[in-house]
XYZ file of C-alpha atoms in Angstrom:
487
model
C -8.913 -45.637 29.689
C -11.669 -43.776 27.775
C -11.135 -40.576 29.853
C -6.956 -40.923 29.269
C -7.535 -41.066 25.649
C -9.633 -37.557 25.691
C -6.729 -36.312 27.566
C -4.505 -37.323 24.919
C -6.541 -35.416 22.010
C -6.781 -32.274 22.374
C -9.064 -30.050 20.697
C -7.364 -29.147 17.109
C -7.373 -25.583 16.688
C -7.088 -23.149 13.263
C -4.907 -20.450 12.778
C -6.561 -17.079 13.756
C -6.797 -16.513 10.045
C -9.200 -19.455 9.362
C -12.513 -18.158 10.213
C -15.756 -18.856 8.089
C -15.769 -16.212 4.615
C -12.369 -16.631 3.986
C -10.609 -16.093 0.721
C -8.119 -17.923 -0.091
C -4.809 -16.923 -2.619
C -5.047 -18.477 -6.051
C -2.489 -20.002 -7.821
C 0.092 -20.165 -4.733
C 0.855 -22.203 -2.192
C -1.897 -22.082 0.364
C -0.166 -22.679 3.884
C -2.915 -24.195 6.683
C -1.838 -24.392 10.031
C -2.789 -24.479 13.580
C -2.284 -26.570 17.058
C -3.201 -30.150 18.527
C -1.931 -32.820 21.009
C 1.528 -33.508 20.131
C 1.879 -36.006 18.218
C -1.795 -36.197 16.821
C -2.509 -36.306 13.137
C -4.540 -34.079 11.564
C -6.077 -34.310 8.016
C -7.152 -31.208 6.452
C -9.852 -31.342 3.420
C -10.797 -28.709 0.671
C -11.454 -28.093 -3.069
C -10.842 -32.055 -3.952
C -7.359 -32.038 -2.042
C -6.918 -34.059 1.521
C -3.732 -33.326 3.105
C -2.433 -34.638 6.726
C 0.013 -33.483 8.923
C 1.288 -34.646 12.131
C 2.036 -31.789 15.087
C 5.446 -31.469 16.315
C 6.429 -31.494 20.083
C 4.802 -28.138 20.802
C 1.617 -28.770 19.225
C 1.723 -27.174 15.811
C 0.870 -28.900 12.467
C 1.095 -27.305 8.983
C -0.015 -28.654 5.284
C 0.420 -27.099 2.312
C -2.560 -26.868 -0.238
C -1.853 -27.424 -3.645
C -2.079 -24.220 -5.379
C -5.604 -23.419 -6.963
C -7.967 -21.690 -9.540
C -10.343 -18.854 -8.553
C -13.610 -20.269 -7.321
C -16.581 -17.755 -6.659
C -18.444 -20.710 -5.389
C -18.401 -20.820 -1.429
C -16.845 -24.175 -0.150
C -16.130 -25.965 2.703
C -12.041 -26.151 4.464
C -12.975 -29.270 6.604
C -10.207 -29.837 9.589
C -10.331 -33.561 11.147
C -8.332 -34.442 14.169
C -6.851 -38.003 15.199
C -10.621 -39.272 15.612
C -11.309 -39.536 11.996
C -14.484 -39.283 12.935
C -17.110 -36.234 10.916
C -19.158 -36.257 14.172
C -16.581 -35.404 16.930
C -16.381 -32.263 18.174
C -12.474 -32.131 17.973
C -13.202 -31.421 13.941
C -13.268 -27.987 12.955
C -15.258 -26.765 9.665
C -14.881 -23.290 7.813
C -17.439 -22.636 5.590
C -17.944 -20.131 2.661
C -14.587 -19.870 1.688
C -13.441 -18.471 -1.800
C -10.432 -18.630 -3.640
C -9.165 -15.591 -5.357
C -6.678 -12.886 -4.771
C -5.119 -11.528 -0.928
C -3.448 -8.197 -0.359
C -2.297 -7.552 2.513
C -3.439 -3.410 3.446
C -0.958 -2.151 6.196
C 0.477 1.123 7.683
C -0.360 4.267 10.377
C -3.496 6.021 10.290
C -3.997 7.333 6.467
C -4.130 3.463 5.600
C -6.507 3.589 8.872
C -8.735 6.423 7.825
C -12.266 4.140 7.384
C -14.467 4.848 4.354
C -17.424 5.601 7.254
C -16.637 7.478 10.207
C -16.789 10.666 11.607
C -16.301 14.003 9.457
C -12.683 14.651 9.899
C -11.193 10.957 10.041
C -13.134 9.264 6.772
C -13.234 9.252 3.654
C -15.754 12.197 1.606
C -17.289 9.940 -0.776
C -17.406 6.806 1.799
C -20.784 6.984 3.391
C -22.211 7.686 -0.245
C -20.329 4.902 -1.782
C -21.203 2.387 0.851
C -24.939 2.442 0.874
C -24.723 0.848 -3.009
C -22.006 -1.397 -2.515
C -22.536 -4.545 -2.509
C -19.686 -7.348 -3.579
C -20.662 -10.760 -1.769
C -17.177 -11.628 -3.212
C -14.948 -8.844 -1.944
C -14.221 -9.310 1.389
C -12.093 -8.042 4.382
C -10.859 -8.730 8.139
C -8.976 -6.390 9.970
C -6.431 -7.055 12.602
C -6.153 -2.896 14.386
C -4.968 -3.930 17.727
C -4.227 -1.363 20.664
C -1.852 -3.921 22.107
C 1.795 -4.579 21.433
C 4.432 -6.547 22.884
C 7.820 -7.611 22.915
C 6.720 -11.034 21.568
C 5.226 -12.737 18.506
C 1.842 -13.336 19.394
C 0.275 -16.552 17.525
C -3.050 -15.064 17.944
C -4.647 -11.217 17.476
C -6.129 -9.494 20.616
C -9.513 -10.173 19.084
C -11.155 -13.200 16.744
C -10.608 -12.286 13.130
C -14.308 -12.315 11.813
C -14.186 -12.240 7.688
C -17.238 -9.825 6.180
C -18.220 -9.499 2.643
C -18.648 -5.945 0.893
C -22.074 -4.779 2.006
C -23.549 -1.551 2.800
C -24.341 -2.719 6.372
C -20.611 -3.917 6.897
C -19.149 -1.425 5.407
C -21.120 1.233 7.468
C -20.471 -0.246 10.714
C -17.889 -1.683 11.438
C -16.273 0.059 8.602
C -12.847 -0.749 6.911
C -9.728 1.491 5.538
C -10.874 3.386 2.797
C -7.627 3.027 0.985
C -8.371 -0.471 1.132
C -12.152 -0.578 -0.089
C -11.218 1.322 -3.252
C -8.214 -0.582 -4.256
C -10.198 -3.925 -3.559
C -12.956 -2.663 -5.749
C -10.878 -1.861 -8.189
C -8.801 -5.371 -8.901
C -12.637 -6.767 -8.591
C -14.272 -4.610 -11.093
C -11.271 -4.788 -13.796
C -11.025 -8.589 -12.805
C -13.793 -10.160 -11.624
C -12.239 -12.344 -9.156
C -12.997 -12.670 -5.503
C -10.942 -10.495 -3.367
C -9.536 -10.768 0.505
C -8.198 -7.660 1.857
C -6.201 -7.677 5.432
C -6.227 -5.051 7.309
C -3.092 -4.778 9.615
C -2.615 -0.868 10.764
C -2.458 0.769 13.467
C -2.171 5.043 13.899
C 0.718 7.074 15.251
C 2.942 4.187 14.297
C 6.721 4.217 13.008
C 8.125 2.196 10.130
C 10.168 -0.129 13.062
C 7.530 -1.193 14.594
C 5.884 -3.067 11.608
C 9.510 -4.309 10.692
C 9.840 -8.098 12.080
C 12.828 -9.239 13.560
C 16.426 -9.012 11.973
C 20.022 -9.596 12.744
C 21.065 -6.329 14.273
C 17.830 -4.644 15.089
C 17.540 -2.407 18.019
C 16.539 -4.045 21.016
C 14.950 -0.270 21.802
C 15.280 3.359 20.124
C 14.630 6.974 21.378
C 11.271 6.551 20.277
C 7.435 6.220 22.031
C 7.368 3.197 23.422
C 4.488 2.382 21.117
C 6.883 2.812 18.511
C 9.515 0.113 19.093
C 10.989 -1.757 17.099
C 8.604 -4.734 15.573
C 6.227 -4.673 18.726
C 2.707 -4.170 15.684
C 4.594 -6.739 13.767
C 4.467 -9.115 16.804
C 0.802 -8.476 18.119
C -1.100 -7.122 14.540
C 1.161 -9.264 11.807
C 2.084 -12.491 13.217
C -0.508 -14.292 14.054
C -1.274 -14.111 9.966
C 1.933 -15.724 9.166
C 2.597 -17.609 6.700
C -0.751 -16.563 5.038
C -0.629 -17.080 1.352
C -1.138 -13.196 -0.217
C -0.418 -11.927 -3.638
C 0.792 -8.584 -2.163
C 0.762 -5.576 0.281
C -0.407 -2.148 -0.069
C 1.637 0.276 2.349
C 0.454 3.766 3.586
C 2.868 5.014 5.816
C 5.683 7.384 6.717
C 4.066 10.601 8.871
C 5.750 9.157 11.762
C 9.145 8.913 10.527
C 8.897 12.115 7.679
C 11.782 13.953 9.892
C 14.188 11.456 9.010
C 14.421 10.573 5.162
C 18.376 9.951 5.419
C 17.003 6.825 6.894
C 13.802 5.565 5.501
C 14.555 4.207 2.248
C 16.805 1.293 3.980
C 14.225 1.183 6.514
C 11.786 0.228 3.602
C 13.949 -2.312 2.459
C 14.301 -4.301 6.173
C 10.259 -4.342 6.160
C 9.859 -5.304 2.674
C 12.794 -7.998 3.075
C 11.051 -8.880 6.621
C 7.694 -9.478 5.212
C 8.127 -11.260 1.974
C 10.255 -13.685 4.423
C 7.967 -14.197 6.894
C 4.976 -14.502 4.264
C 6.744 -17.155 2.235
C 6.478 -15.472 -0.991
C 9.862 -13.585 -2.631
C 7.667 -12.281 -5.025
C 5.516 -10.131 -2.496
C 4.322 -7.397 -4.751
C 4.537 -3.978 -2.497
C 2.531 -1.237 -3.456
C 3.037 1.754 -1.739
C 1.828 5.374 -1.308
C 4.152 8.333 -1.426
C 2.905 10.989 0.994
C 1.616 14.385 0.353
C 2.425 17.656 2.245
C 0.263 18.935 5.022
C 1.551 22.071 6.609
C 5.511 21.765 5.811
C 8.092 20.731 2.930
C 8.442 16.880 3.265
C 9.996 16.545 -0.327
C 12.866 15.141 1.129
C 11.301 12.220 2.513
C 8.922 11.728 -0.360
C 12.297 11.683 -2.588
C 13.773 8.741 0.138
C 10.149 6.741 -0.950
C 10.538 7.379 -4.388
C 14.404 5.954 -4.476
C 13.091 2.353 -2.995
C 10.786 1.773 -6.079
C 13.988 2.337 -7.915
C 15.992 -0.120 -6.013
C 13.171 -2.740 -5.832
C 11.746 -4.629 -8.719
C 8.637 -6.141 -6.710
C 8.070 -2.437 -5.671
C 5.280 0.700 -7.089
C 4.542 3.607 -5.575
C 1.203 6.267 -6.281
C 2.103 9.943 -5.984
C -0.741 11.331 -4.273
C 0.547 15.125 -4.075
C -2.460 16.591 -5.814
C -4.670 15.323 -3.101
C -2.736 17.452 -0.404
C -4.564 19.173 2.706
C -2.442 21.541 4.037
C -3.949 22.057 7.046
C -4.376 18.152 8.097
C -2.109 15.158 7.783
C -6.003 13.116 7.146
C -6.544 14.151 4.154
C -10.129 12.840 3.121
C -9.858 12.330 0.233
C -9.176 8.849 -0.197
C -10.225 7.194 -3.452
C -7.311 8.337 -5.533
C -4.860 6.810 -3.303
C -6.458 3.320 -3.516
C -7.587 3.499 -7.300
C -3.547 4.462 -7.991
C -2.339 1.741 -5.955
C -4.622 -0.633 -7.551
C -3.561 0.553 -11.411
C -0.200 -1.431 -10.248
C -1.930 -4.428 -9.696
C -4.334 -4.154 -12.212
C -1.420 -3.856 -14.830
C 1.467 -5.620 -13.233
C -0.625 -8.627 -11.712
C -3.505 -8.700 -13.419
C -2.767 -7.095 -16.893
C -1.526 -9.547 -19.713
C -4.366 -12.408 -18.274
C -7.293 -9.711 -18.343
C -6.190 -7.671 -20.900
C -4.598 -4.946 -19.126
C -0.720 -5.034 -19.980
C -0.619 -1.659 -21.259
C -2.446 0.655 -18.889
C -0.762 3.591 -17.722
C 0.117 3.025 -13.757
C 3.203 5.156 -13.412
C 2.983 8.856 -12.555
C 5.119 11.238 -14.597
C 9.165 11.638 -13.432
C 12.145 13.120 -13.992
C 14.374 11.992 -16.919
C 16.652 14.234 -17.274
C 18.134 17.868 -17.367
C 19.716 20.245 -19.951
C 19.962 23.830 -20.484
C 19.634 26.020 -23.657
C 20.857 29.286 -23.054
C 18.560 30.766 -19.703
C 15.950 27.527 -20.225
C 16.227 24.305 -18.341
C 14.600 21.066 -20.109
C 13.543 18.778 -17.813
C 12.395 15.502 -19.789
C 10.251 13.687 -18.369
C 9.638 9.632 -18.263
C 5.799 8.034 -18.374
C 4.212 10.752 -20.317
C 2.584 11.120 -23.862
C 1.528 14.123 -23.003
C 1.650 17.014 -20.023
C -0.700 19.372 -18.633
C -1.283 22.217 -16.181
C -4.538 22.002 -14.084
C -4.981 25.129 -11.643
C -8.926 25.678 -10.737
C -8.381 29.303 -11.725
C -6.653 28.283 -15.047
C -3.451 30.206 -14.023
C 0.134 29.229 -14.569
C 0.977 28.745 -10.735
C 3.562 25.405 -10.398
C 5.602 24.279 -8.113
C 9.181 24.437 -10.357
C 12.128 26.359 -9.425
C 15.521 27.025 -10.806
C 18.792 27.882 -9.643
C 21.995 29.150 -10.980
C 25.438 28.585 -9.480
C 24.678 30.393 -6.752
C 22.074 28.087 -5.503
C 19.575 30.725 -5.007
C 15.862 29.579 -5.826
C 13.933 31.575 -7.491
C 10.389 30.404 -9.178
C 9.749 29.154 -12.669
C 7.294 29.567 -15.690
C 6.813 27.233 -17.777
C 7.692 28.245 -20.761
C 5.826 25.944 -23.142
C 2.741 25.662 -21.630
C 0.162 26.818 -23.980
C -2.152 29.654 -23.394
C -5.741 30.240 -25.130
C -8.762 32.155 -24.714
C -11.294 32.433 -21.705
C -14.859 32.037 -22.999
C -16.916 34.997 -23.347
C -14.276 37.337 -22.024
C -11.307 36.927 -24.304
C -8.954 37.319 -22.084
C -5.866 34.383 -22.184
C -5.651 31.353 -19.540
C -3.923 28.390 -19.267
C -6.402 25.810 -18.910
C -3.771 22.362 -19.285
C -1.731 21.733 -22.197
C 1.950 21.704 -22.571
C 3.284 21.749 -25.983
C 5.333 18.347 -26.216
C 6.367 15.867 -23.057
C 9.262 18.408 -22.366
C 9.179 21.005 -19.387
C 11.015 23.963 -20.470
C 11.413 25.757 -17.534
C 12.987 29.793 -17.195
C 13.297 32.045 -14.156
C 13.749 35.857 -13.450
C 17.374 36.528 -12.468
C 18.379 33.049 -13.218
C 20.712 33.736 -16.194
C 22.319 30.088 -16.618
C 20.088 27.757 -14.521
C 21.999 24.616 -13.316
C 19.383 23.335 -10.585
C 16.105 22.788 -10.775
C 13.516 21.510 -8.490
C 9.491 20.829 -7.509
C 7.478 20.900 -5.385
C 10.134 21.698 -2.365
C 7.997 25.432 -1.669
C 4.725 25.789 -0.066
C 1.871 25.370 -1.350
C 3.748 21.781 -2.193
C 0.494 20.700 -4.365
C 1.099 18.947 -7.365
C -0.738 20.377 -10.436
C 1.606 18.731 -13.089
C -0.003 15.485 -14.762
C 0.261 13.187 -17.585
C -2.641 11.912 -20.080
C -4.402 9.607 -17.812
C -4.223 12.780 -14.823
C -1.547 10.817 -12.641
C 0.572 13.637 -10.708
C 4.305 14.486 -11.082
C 6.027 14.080 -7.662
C 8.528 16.123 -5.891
C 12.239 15.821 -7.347
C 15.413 17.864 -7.138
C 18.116 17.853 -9.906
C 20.993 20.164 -10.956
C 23.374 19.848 -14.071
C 26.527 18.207 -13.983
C 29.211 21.196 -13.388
C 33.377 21.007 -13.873
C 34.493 21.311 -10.608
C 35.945 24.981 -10.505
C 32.826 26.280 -11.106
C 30.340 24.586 -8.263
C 29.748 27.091 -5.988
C 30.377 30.261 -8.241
C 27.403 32.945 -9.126
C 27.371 32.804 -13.109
C-alpha cells in the first residue's frame, strides 16, 4: 500500500517559467501553473495568498494569484502537492522572487544583437556599460532556441535560469541589448523591479512567431526555419499564459520584400499573442527598421500604418541610426531608450509623473502647395531641426510634379548662420516654425512629395527632444483630368 500511494503522487512540477529570481507582473492577474498526478491537489503559497487547484485528467493544474503591489523584497512562491506535508520532496519552492513589471523582448537578430559579444554582432557601448551595471532588481531569462517544431512545446529546449543585472551576467552570458537599455530605462524613471523575456531567434520571419489561427498556412514557400508559428511553438509557448505588461518587437529584415503584406501580418501576431498571454491590453512596442544597403521605405511605411490601426500599439523610428553597409547596426541604445519612452509615458507616466514626455517621433500631417513650395505640416513637433555632421543642408525630401518625376528638395525655411571663425554660412539645425516648406529645381507646381525613399535613406530630420522623422510618401489631392499630366 505505501509504495501504491507514491505511485499515485507524482512529483508536482512548475511551469518552465518558475525558476528561482523571478519577477512577477504587478497589478494583474498572475497565472501559476504546472503538472501532477491527475487528480492530485495542489496548493500554491505566496505574498499572504494560498490558492489550490486540482489537475485535470492530463495532469495540469492552474491558480490564479490575486493581483499585487511591487515588492523589491525577495520572497518565497511555495508549491505543495497532495502530501501537505513542508518536508516532502514532492513540494517545490522558488525563492527570490519580486514583483514588478514583465515585458516580453521578441523578434530576429537586431532584437538578438547582445550588449557583449563580438565586434560586429554587439552593441558599441555594451561592454563599457556592463562593467558598472549593477541592478539586483532588473532581471532577465532568455528563451533563444535553435529548435522548432510543428508542435507547442510545454517546455523550452533548455531550463530557463532568471539572472539579475550584473556586470558578470551581463558579460557572459550576455542578453539583447535592445532589451538591457529599455529595461534600464522603465527602472531608472520608475524604480520598480523589472523582468525582461527574451524570446528571439535570427534569420526568422514574422510567421513563424505568429501562433496558430483559423486559416493559417499549414506551410509557405519559405525556409523551413521560417514556417509558420514553428518559434512560437518551441521559444513562446512554454511561457504561456505568463502574466506581462507588454512586448517589445524588433523585427521585419526577413520579410522587408513584402510590405503589401506585413501590416496584416502584424495584426495576426499581435492578435495571437495578447490571446495566448491573457491580457487584451498587451502593450506592443515596436521598432521600425532602418535602411542598410537598399530603399525599404515601403515596408517601414507598412510598420508605421499598424500603429495607426492599433491603439495598444508604438513604434520608435530608428532611421538616424542606419548602417548602410550592415543590417547589425551597433548601435543599439537608441532603439531601446525609444521603445522604453512609450512605456515610460504610456504605462508608467501619470503614476510617476511622466504623462507628458515626448515619445512620438515627428510625422506627416499634411500637404499643401503655395505657388512652387510644398508645406508639409508636421504632427509631434514644437520645433524642427536639421543635424548633418558637416552642418550642410543635405535631406532626404523630394518633390514631384504631375509628371511624377523626383527630383530633390531644399528646405526652404531652414535657417542658415555663421561658421565660427571663418564666416562663412552653415546650417547647423533650426527650422524656422514646425512647418517643412519644401521647393525643387524644375518642379514648377509640386503635387508629391516624399522622404527618405533615395539613398543615403538616413534620417537627419528631428524634433525638440532629437526623435527622427521617418520615411513617408504623400501627393496632393488632384481633379481627375489632370493625374498623370506634366504641369
Amino acid at each position: 500500500m505505501s509504495i501504491l500511494s507514491c505511485l499515485l503522487v507524482a512529483a508536482v512540477e512548475l511551469a518552465a517559467p518558475f525558476t528561482d529570481h523571478m519577477v512577477l507582473q504587478r497589478r494583474m492577474k498572475v497565472p501559476v501553473w504546472g503538472k501532477a498526478a491527475s487528480g492530485e491537489k495542489v496548493e500554491v503559497a505566496f505574498a499572504g495568498q494560498r490558492l489550490a487547484a486540482v489537475a485535470d485528467k492530463d495532469g495540469r493544474w492552474r491558480v490564479d494569484l490575486a493581483p499585487m503591489e511591487a515588492s523589491c523584497e525577495g520572497r518565497t512562491l511555495q508549491v505543495t502537492g497532495q502530501s501537505n506535508n513542508p518536508n516532502d520532496p514532492n513540494n517545490r519552492t522558488i525563492r527570490d522572487v519580486l514583483v514588478g513589471e514583465v515585458w516580453l523582448c521578441a523578434g530576429q537578430s537586431n532584437m538578438g544583437v547582445s550588449l557583449c559579444g563580438g565586434p560586429h554582432f554587439s552593441d558599441r557601448l555594451g561592454p563599457t556599460v556592463a562593467q558598472v551595471t549593477r541592478r539586483p532588481l532588473v532581471r532577465f531569462a532568455v528563451t533563444a532556441s535553435s529548435k522548432y517544431a510543428d508542435e507547442p512545446w510545454e517546455k523550452p529546449l533548455h531550463p530557463i535560469v532568471w539572472r539579475a543585472f550584473t556586470p558578470e551576467n551581463l558579460k557572459s552570458p550576455s542578453f539583447s541589448a535592445v532589451a538591457v537599455y529599455f529595461g534600464l530605462s522603465v527602472h531608472e524613471a520608475t524604480g520598480l523591479p523589472v523582468g525582461l523575456v527574451g524570446v528571439y531567434r535570427g534569420a526568422t520571419g514574422i510567421d513563424s512567431w505568429t501562433p496558430p489561427y483559423p486559416g493559417q498556412p499549414e506551410k509557405t514557400k519559405d525556409r523551413p526555419d521560417c514556417q509558420p508559428r514553428i518559434f512560437w511553438n518551441t521559444v513562446v509557448n512554454p511561457w504561456t499564459p505568463f502574466a506581462a505588461r507588454g512586448m517589445i518587437w524588433y523585427q521585419g529584415e526577413h520579410d522587408s520584400g513584402e510590405p503589401a503584406t506585413y501590416t496584416a501580418k502584424m495584426h495576426r501576431l499581435y492578435d495571437g499573442w495578447r490571446t495566448r498571454f491573457e491580457n487584451p491590453d498587451l502593450r506592443f512596442y515596436y521598432a521600425q527598421l532602418c535602411s542598410w544597403g537598399s530603399n525599404i521605405a515601403p515596408f517601414q511605411e507598412a510598420q508605421a500604418k499598424f500603429e495607426q490601426e492599433e491603439p495598444n500599439a508604438a513604434m520608435a523610428v530608428i532611421c538616424d541610426v542606419c548602417n548602410l553597409t550592415d543590417i547589425h547596426t551597433n548601435d543599439k541604445e537608441p532603439v531601446g531608450r525609444r521603445l522604453a519612452l512609450h512605456a515610460i509615458r504610456r504605462d508608467y507616466g501619470r503614476e510617476f509623473g511622466f504623462e507628458h514626455v515626448q515619445d512620438n517621433s515627428p510625422s506627416f500631417a499634411g500637404l499643401s502647395v503655395t505657388g512652387s513650395v510644398a508645406v508639409v505640416k508636421v504632427a509631434n513637433a514644437k520645433e524642427l531641426h536639421l543635424y548633418n555632421r558637416d552642418f550642410s543642408k543635405a535631406n532626404g525630401f523630394e518633390l514631384a510634379g504631375a509628371d511624377g518625376k523626383w527630383k530633390p528638395a531644399n528646405i526652404v525655411n531652414l535657417r542658415e548662420s555663421k561658421a565660427w571663425g571663418t564666416g562663412k554660412p552653415v546650417w547647423n539645425g533650426p527650422l524656422a516654425g514646425t512647418d517643412i516648406l519644401l521647393a525643387a529645381e524644375g518642379v514648377a507646381k509640386p503635387v508629391k512629395v516624399r522622404y527618405l525613399h533615395a539613398r543615403p535613406w538616413n534620417g537627419n530630420l528631428a524634433n525638440e527632444v532629437n526623435l527622427p522623422m521617418g520615411p513617408f510618401e504623400a501627393e496632393l489631392a488632384l481633379p481627375s483630368d489632370l493625374k498623370g499630366k506634366s504641369k
